[in-house]
XYZ file of C-alpha atoms in Angstrom:
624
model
C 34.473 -36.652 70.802
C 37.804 -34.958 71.385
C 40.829 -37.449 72.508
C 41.923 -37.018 76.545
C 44.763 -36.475 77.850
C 45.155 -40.469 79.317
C 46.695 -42.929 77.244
C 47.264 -46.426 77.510
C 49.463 -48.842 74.664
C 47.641 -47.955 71.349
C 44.352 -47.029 72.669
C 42.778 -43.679 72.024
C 40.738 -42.225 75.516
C 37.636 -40.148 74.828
C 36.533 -36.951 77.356
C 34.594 -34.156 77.080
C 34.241 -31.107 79.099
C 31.322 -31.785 80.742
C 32.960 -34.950 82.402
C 35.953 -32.488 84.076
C 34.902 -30.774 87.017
C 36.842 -28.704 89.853
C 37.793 -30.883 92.761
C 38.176 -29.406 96.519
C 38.834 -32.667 98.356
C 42.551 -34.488 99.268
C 44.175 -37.452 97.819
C 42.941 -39.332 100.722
C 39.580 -38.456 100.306
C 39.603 -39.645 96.715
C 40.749 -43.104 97.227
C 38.267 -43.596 99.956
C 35.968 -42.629 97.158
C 37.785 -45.109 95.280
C 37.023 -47.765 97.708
C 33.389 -47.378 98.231
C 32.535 -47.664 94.446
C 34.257 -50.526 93.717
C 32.450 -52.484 96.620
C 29.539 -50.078 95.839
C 28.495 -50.022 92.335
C 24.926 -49.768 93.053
C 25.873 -46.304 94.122
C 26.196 -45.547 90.412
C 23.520 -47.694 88.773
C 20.300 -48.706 90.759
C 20.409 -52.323 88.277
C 23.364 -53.264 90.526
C 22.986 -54.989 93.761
C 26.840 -55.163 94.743
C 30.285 -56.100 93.651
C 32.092 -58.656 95.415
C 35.891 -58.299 95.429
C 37.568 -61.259 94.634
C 40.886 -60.085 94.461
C 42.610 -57.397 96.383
C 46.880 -56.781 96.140
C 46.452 -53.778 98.630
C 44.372 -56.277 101.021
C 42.008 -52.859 101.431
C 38.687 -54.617 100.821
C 37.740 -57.968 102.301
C 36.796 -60.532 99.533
C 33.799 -62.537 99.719
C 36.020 -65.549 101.142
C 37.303 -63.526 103.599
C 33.571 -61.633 104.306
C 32.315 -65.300 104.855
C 35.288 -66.728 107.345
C 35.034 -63.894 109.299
C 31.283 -64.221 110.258
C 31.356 -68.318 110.293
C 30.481 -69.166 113.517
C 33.180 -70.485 116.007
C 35.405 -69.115 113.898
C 38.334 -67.182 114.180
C 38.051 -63.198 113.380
C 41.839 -62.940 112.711
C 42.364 -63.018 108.955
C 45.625 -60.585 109.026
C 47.482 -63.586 108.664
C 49.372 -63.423 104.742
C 48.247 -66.878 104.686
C 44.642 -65.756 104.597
C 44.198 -63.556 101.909
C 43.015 -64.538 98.303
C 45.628 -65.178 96.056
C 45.766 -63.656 92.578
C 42.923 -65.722 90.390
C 44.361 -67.386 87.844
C 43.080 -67.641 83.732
C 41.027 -64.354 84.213
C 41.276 -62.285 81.608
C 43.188 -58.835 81.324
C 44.872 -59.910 84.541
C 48.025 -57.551 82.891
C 47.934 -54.097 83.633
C 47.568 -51.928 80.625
C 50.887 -49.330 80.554
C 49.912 -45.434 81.470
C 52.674 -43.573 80.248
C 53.784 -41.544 83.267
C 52.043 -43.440 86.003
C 52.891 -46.080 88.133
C 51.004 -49.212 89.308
C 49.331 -48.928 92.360
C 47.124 -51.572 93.347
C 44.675 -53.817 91.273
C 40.963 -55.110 92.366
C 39.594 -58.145 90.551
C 35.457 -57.321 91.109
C 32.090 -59.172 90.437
C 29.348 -57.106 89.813
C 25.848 -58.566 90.504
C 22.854 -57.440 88.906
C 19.697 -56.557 90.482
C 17.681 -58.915 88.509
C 19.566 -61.966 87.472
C 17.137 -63.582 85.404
C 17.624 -60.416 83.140
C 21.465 -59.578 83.294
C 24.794 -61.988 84.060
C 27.434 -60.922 86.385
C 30.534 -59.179 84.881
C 33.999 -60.189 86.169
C 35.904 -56.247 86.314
C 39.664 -55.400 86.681
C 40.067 -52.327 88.218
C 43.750 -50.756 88.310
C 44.676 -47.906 90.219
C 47.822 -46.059 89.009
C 49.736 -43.211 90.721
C 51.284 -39.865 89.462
C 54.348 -38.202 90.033
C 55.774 -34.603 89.648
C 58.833 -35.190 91.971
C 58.747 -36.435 94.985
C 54.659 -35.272 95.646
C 52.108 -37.484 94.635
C 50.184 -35.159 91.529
C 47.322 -37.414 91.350
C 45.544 -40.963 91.005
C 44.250 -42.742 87.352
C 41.434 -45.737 88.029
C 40.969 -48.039 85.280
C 37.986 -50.159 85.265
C 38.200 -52.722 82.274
C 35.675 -55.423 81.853
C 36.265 -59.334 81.304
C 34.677 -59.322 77.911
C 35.872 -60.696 74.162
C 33.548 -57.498 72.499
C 30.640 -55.615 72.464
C 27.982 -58.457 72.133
C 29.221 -59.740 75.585
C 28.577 -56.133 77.516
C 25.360 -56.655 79.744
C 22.776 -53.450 79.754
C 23.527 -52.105 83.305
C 27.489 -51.587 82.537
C 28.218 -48.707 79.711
C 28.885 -50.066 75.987
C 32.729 -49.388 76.605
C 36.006 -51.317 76.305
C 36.980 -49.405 79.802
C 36.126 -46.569 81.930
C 38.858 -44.182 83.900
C 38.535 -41.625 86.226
C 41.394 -39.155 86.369
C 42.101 -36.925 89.338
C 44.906 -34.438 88.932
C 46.629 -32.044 91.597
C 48.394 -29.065 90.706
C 50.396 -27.962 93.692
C 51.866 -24.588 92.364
C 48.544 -23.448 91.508
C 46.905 -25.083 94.517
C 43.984 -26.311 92.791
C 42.880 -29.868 91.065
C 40.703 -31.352 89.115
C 38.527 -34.611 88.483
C 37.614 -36.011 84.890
C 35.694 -39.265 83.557
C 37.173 -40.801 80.474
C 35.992 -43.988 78.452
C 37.730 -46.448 75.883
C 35.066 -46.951 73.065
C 35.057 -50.324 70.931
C 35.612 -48.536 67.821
C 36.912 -45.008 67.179
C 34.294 -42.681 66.026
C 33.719 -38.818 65.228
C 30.298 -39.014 66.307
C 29.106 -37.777 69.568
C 27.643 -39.895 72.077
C 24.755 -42.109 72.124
C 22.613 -40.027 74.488
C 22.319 -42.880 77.281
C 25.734 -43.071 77.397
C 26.696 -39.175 77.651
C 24.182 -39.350 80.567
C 25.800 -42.066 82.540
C 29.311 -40.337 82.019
C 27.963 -37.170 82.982
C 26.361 -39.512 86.413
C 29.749 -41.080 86.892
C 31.209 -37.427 87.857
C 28.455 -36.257 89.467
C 28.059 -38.920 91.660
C 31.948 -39.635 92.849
C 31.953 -35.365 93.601
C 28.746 -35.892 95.592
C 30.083 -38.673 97.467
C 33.665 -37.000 97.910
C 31.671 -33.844 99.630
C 29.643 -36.495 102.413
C 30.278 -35.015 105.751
C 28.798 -38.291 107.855
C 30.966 -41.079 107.218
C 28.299 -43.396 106.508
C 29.844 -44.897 103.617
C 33.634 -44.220 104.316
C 34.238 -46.448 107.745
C 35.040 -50.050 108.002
C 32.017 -52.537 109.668
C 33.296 -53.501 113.399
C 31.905 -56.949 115.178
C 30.460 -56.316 118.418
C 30.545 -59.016 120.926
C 29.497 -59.026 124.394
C 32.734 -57.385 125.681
C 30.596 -54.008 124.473
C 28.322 -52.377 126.627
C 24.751 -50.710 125.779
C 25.799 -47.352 126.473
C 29.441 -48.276 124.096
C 27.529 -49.234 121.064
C 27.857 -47.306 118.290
C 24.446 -47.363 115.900
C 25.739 -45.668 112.477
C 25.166 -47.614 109.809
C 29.142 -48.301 108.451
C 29.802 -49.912 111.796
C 27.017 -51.708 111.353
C 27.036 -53.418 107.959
C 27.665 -57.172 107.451
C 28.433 -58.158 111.097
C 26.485 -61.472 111.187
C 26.227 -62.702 107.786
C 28.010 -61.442 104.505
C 25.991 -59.435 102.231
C 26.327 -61.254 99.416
C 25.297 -64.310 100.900
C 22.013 -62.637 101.879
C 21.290 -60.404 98.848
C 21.483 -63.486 96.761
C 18.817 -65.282 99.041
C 16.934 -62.289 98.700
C 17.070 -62.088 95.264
C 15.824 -65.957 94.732
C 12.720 -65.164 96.887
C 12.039 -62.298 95.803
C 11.534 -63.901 91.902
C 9.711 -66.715 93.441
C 7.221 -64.874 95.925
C 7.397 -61.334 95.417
C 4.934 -61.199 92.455
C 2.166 -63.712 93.442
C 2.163 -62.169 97.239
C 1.652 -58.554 95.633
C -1.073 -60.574 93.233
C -3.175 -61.490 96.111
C -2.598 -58.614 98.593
C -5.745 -57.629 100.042
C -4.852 -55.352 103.118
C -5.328 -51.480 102.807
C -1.600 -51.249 103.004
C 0.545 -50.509 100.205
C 1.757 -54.346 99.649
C 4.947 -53.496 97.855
C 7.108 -52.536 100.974
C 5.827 -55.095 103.192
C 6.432 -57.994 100.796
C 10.329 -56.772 100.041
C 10.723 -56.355 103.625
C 9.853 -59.625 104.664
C 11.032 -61.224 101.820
C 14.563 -59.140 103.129
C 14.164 -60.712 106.805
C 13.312 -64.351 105.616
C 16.619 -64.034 103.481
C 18.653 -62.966 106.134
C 17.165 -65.670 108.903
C 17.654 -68.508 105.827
C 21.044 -67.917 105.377
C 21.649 -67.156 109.652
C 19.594 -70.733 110.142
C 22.078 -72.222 107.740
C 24.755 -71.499 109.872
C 23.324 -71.812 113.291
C 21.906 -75.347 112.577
C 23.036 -78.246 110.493
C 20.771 -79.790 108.518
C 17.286 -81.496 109.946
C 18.372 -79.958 113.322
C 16.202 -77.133 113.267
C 14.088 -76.782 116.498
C 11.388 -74.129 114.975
C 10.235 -70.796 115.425
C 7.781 -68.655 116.810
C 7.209 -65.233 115.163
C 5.706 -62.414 118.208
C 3.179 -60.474 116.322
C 3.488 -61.081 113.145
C 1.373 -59.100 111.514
C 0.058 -59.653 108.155
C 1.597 -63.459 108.284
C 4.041 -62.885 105.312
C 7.205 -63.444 107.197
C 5.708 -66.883 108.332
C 4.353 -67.612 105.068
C 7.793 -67.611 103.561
C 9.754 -69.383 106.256
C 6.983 -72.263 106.362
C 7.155 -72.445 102.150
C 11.172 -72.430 102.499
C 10.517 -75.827 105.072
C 11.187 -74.139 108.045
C 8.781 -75.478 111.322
C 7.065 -72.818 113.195
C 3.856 -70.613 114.103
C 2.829 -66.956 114.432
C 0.673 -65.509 116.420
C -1.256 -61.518 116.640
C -3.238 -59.990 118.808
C -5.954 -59.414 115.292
C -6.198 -61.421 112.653
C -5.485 -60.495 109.273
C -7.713 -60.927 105.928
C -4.018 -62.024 104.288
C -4.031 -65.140 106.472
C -6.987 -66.828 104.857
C -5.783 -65.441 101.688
C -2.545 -67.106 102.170
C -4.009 -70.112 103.539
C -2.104 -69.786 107.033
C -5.087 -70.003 109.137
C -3.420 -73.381 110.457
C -0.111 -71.833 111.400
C -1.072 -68.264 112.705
C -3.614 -67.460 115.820
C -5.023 -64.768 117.326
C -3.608 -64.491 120.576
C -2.512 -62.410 122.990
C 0.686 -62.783 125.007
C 1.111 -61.971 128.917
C 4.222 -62.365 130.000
C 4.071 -65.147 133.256
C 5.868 -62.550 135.790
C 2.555 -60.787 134.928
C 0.139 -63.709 135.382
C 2.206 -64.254 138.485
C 1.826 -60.798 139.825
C -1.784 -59.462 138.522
C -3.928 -58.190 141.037
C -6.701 -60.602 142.202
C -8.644 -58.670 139.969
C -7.309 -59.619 137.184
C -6.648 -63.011 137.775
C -6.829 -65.806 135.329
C -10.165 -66.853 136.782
C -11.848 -63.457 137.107
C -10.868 -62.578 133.518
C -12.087 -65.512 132.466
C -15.427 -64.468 134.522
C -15.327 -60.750 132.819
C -15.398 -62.525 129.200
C -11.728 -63.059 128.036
C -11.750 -65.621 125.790
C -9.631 -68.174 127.727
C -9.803 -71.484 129.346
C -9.227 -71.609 133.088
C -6.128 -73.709 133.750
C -2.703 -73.842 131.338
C -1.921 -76.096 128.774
C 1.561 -76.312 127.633
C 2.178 -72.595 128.279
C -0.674 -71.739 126.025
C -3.965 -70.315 127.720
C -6.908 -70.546 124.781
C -6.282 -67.052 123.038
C -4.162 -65.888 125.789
C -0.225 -67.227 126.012
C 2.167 -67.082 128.676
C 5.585 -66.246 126.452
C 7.248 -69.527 127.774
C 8.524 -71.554 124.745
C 10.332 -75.090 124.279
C 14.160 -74.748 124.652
C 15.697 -73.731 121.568
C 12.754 -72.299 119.802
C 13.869 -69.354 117.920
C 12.165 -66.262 118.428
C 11.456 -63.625 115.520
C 10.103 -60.115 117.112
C 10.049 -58.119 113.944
C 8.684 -54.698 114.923
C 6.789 -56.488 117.561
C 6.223 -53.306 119.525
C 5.277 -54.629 123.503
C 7.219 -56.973 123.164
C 10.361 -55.766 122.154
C 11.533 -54.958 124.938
C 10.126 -58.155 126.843
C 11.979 -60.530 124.099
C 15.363 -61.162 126.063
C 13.528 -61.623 128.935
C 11.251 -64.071 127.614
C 14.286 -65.831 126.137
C 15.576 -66.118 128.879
C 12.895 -67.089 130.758
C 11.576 -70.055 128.593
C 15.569 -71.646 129.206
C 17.703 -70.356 131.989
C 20.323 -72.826 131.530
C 20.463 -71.853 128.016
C 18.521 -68.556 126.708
C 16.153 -69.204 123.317
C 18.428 -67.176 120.258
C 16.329 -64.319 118.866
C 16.041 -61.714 116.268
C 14.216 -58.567 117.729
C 14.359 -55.611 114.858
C 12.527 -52.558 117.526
C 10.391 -50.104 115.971
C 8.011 -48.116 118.531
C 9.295 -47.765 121.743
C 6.899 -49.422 125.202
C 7.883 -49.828 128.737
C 7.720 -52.834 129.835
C 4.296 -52.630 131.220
C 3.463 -52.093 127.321
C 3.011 -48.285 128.133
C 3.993 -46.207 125.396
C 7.630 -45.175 126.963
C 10.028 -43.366 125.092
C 13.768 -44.234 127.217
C 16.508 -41.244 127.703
C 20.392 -42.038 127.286
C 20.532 -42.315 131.311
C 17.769 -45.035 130.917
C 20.129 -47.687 129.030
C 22.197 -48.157 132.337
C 20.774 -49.585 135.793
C 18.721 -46.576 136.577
C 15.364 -46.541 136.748
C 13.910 -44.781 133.827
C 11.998 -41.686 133.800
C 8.594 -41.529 132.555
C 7.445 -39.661 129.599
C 4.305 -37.891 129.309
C 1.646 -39.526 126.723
C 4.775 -40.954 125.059
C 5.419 -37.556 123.047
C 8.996 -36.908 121.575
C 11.122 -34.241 122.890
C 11.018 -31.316 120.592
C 14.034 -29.597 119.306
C 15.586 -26.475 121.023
C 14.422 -24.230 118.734
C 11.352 -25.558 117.828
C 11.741 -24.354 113.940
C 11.192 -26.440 110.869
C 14.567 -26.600 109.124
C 16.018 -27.871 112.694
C 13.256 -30.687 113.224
C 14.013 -31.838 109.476
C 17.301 -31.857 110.632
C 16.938 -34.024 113.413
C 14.937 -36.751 111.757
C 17.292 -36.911 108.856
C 19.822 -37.634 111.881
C 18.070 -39.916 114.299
C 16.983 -41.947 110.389
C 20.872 -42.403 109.492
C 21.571 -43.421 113.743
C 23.640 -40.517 113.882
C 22.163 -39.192 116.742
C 22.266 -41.307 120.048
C 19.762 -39.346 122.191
C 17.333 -40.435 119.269
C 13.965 -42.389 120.607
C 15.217 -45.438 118.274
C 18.879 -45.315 119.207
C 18.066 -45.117 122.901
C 15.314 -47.887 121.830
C 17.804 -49.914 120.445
C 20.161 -49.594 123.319
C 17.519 -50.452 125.864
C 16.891 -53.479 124.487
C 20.816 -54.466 124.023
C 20.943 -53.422 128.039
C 18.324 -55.519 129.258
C 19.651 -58.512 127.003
C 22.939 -58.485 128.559
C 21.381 -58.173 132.270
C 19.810 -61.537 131.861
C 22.708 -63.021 129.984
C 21.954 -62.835 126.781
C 24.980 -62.709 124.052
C 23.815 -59.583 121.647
C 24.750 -58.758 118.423
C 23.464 -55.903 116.467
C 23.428 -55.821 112.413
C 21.809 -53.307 109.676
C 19.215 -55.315 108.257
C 18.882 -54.266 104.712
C 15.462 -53.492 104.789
C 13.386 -50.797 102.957
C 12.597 -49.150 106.935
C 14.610 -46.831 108.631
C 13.806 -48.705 111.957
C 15.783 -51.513 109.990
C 18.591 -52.461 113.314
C 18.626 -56.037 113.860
C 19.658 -57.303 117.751
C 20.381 -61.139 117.191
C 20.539 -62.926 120.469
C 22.729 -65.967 121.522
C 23.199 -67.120 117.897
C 26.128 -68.509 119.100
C 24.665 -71.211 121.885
C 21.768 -72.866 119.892
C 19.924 -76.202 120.734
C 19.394 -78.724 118.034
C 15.732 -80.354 117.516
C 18.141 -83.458 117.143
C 21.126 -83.148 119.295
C 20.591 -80.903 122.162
C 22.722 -78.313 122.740
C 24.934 -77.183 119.864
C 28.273 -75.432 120.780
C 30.192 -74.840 124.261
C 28.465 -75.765 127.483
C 27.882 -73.453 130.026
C 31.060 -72.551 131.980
C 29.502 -72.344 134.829
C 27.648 -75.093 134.677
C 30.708 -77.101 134.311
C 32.431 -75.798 137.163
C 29.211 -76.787 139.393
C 29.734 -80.509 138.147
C 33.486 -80.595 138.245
C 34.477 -78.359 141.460
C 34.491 -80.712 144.665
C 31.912 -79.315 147.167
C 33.871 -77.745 149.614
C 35.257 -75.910 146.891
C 34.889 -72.193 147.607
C 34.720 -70.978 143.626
C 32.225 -73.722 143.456
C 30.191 -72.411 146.830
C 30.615 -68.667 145.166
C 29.050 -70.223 141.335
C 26.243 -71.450 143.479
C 25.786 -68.421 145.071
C 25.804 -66.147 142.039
C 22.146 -65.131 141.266
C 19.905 -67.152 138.493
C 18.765 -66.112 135.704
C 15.368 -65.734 137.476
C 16.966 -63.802 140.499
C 18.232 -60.887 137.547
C 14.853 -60.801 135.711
C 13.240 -60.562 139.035
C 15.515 -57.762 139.610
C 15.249 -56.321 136.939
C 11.325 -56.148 136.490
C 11.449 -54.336 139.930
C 13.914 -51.791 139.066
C 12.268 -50.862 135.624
C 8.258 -51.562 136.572
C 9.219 -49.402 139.490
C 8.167 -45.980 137.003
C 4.312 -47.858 136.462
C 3.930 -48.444 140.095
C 5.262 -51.540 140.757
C 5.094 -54.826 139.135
C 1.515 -55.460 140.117
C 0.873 -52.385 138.511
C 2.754 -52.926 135.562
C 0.808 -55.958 134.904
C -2.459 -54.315 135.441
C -1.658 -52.338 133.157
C -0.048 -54.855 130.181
C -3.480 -57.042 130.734
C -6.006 -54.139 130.644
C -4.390 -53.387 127.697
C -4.530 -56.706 126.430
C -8.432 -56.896 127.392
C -8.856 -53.587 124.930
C -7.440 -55.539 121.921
C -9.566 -58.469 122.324
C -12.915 -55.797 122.814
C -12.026 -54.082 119.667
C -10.892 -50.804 121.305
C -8.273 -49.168 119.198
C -7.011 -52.038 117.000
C -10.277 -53.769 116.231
C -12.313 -56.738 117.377
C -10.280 -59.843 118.255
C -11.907 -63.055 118.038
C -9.111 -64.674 120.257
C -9.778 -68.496 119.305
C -7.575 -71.250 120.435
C -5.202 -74.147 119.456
C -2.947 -76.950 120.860
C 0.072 -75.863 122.180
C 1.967 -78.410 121.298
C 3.072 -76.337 117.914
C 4.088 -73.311 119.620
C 7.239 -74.020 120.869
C 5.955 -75.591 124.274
C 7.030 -78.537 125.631
């Protein structure tokens, strides 16, 4: 290995050619580079799940403290203060700088990386020190030093190179115009031999992939998260991924979750899998959602306090499986059942049902009235207990109950409204992750930018895409690869997406939207009033309704009291609202003509397979 050009006090730096390569892009560019590794290491080795900074000088990347006060809830989102930040960690090794003749000290990063697998690898405490050069008074370039926290060899786990310390040189040459990047490595032992194969490969990786990265033309990786709240608008949201990331809960806090269920359920669901479905992606991504509602549970409720959940469609039961196993109350419920249930041994907490919304019930043609379905053969009792028709349910739940619509299709859009709904005073929180886009009359509907404000939406015909304007293959790859990364916010899930987020905040719902890390590109999470939550124990947990308070505290001649009592309910905007948007299906007797026909065709077996809708007591639901 011939020596490079770096040196540090008495250590001898190994390159080769093949790790120097021509560089087009700015100092800037570099050091966002920079950035994204060192909170991305997985972007370099697929054993990796993260790194999570614990020490920043240059306050660039949030640490893990920081990551977590910032999405507590009630708490403040201002941690500029110099009081806030982590201070230096003291007793960690290598904490001193090594000396680069030639180069200043920049900044240092104190990083954790996290393996994949845990049970097979530890975590490895980094230092990472970034050093600048000087020709005069221009900047001629930027050294990173990564140096493990090991005593030797022995200690190095398998996903991180056998090296005392890894450096990645990028020089500028400003007469010539032209500069240059170059991976170098500090072996434990000086040697003439050439590299252990492996480890040639990974250096030869380590400049492939920080070139690749440098040359990214969308951003995804390069922009800092932002919080919405409900100061945003539908139509203001932006959907790319980086502005996306880590807005409810902290990654870390999740991927760790995630990692624990996945070694305790992943293997013995895939074991017992019996649908036609390939079982791998289902079980990570509900073992992916059940992390991330764990840890958002956690925080929404204090312990014993948890009112329960109700999961809309849920599918192949997997999601419920887990929650129930992790001691969380609650039920699911399909419009099939599945052969996993039995398998699973969930028969007692999932049921074939069908849902129709009660503005439906209340507004179906006499036709299709609860008695004359009952009279055409839909398996239901006449009369309504606790919200729950046998086979047949209403979508009003107990206040509190915590609604899951994971790619719940119909009744994604309906979820805020049914949230609402089931507690004006107080709307149910909810997770809704959309997937294929309905109307609300459960009409295959795909919605148009213009749709996401008041305006009525236009219909679509048979629910077929737009195509692209030139209609070639190269531009319809293209477009997927952009509507798949949210680029593109005329795409059916962005406008999806943004539908939903609309309606929400109609009825009064507080929205937040998060990337759930989930192996789906339909894998945006809209969590509802997370932030007002009742307590199975307590009541109400957080601030009481302002206006509520001014009803009980303004004297009645009051006039702001006269106007709060005058402002419409949350019935008066659903009611509004199912007008304006059934308005494209003919009307809301229409619409629900329409949702219940439907609903008669998946308990006949037409499309989806014969339901046998069979009943159970409410009283588990989420009903009062």
């Amino acid at each position: 290995m011939p020596l490079s050009r770096l040196r540090t006090t008495n250590d001898k730096w190994e390159t080769a050619p093949e790790y120097e390569a021509p560089s087009t892009f700015t100092v800037e560019r570099f050091l966002q580079v920079t950035d994204l590794l060192l909170e991305n290491p997985n972007l370099n080795s697929t054993h990796l799940f993260r790194a999570d900074i614990l020490y920043d000088d240059a306050h660039l990347l949030r640490t893990v403290s920081e990551k977590e006060t910032r999405c507590q809830i009630g708490s403040s989102d201002d941690i500029d203060d110099e009081g806030s930040y982590a201070k230096e960690p003291v007793g960690v090794a290598s904490s001193v700088a090594p000396f680069v003749p030639g180069a200043v000290l920049h900044r240092k990063v104190l990083r954790r990386l996290v393996p994949r697998k845990p049970q097979l690898d530890r975590p490895l405490d980094q230092w990472c020190y970034i050093y600048r050069l000087a020709d005069g008074p221009e900047i001629s370039g930027f050294v990173v030093l990564y140096v493990p926290v090991v005593e030797g060899e022995a200690e190095m786990p398998w996903y991180h190179p056998p090296v005392k310390a890894l450096a990645y040189v990028y020089e500028v040459k400003h007469k010539e115009g032209e500069s240059t990047l170059s991976v170098h490595l500090l072996p434990f032992s000086s040697t003439t031999d050439s590299l252990p194969t492996r480890l040639h490969r990974t250096m030869i990786s380590l400049l492939q992939t920080f070139v690749r990265l440098s040359k990214s033309t969308t951003g995804e990786h390069l922009e800092e998260g932002v919080q919405y709240g409900e100061e945003r608008t539908a139509t203001e949201l932006s959907l790319a991924p980086a502005a996306l990331k880590d807005t409810v809960l902290p990654q870390h806090i999740v991927q760790d979750t995630y990692a624990r269920l996945k070694q305790q359920y992943a293997r013995d669901l895939i074991s017992r899998w019996v649908e036609k479905t390939e079982p791998s992606k289902h079980v990570f991504e509900d073992l992916s959602i059940a992390a991330f509602l764990i840890e958002l549970w956690k925080q929404m409720y204090p312990p014993g306090t948890f009112p329960g959940f109700i999961d809309f469609a849920c599918g192949n039961g997997v999601l419920t499986y887990v929650l129930i196993k992790e001691g969380y109350r609650g039920r699911g419920f399909d419009a099939r059942r599945r052969s996993t249930w039995q398998v699973l041994g969930m028969e007692d907490y999932l049921d074939v049902m069908v849902c129709v919304p009660q503005p439906f019930l209340d507004h179906a043609p006499v036709e299709l009235s609860i008695d004359r379905l009952h009279e055409a053969g839909m398996q239901i009792h006449n009369g309504l207990f606790n919200g729950v028709f046998n086979g047949l349910r209403n979508g009003v739940f107990r206040p509190g109950t915590f609604i899951i619509s994971n790619h719940a299709d119909e009744l994604t859009p309906w979820t805020p409204l049914l949230a609402a709904l089931s507690c004006p005073e107080s709307p149910l929180p909810f997770l809704a992750i959309p997937c294929c886009s309905h109307a609300l009359s459960g009409a295959k509907h795909r919605y148009l930018p213009k749709d996401i404000t008041s305006i009525s939406p236009a219909p679509s015909i048979n629910g077929n895409e737009h195509q692209t304007a030139n209609g070639d293959l190269k531009a319809l790859r293209a477009a997927k690869l952009k509507a798949a990364s949210h680029q593109d916010d005329k795409s059916m899930y962005a406008c999806l997406t943004k539908k939903v987020v609309a309606l929400a905040q109609e009825v009064g719902c507080g929205i937040e939207l998060t990337l759930m890390r989930i192996p789906s590109t339909r894998n945006i999470g809209i969590v509802g009033n997370r932030r007002r939550t009742f307590s199975a124990v307590d009541g109400f947990i957080g601030q009481p309704n302002p206006q509520s308070q001014q009803v009980e505290q303004q004297p009645e001649s009051d006039p702001a009291s006269a106007s709060v009592r005058s402002a419409p309910t949350v019935q008066d905007k659903v009611d509004r609202l199912l007008a304006r948007e059934c308005a494209m299906s003919g009307g809301l007797a229409e619409a629900a003509r329409t949702w219940i026909e439907r609903a008669q065709k998946l308990q006949k077996g037409r499309g989806r397979g014969k339901v046998n809708l069979g009943g159970k007591s409410g009283e588990d639901y989420g009903h009062d």
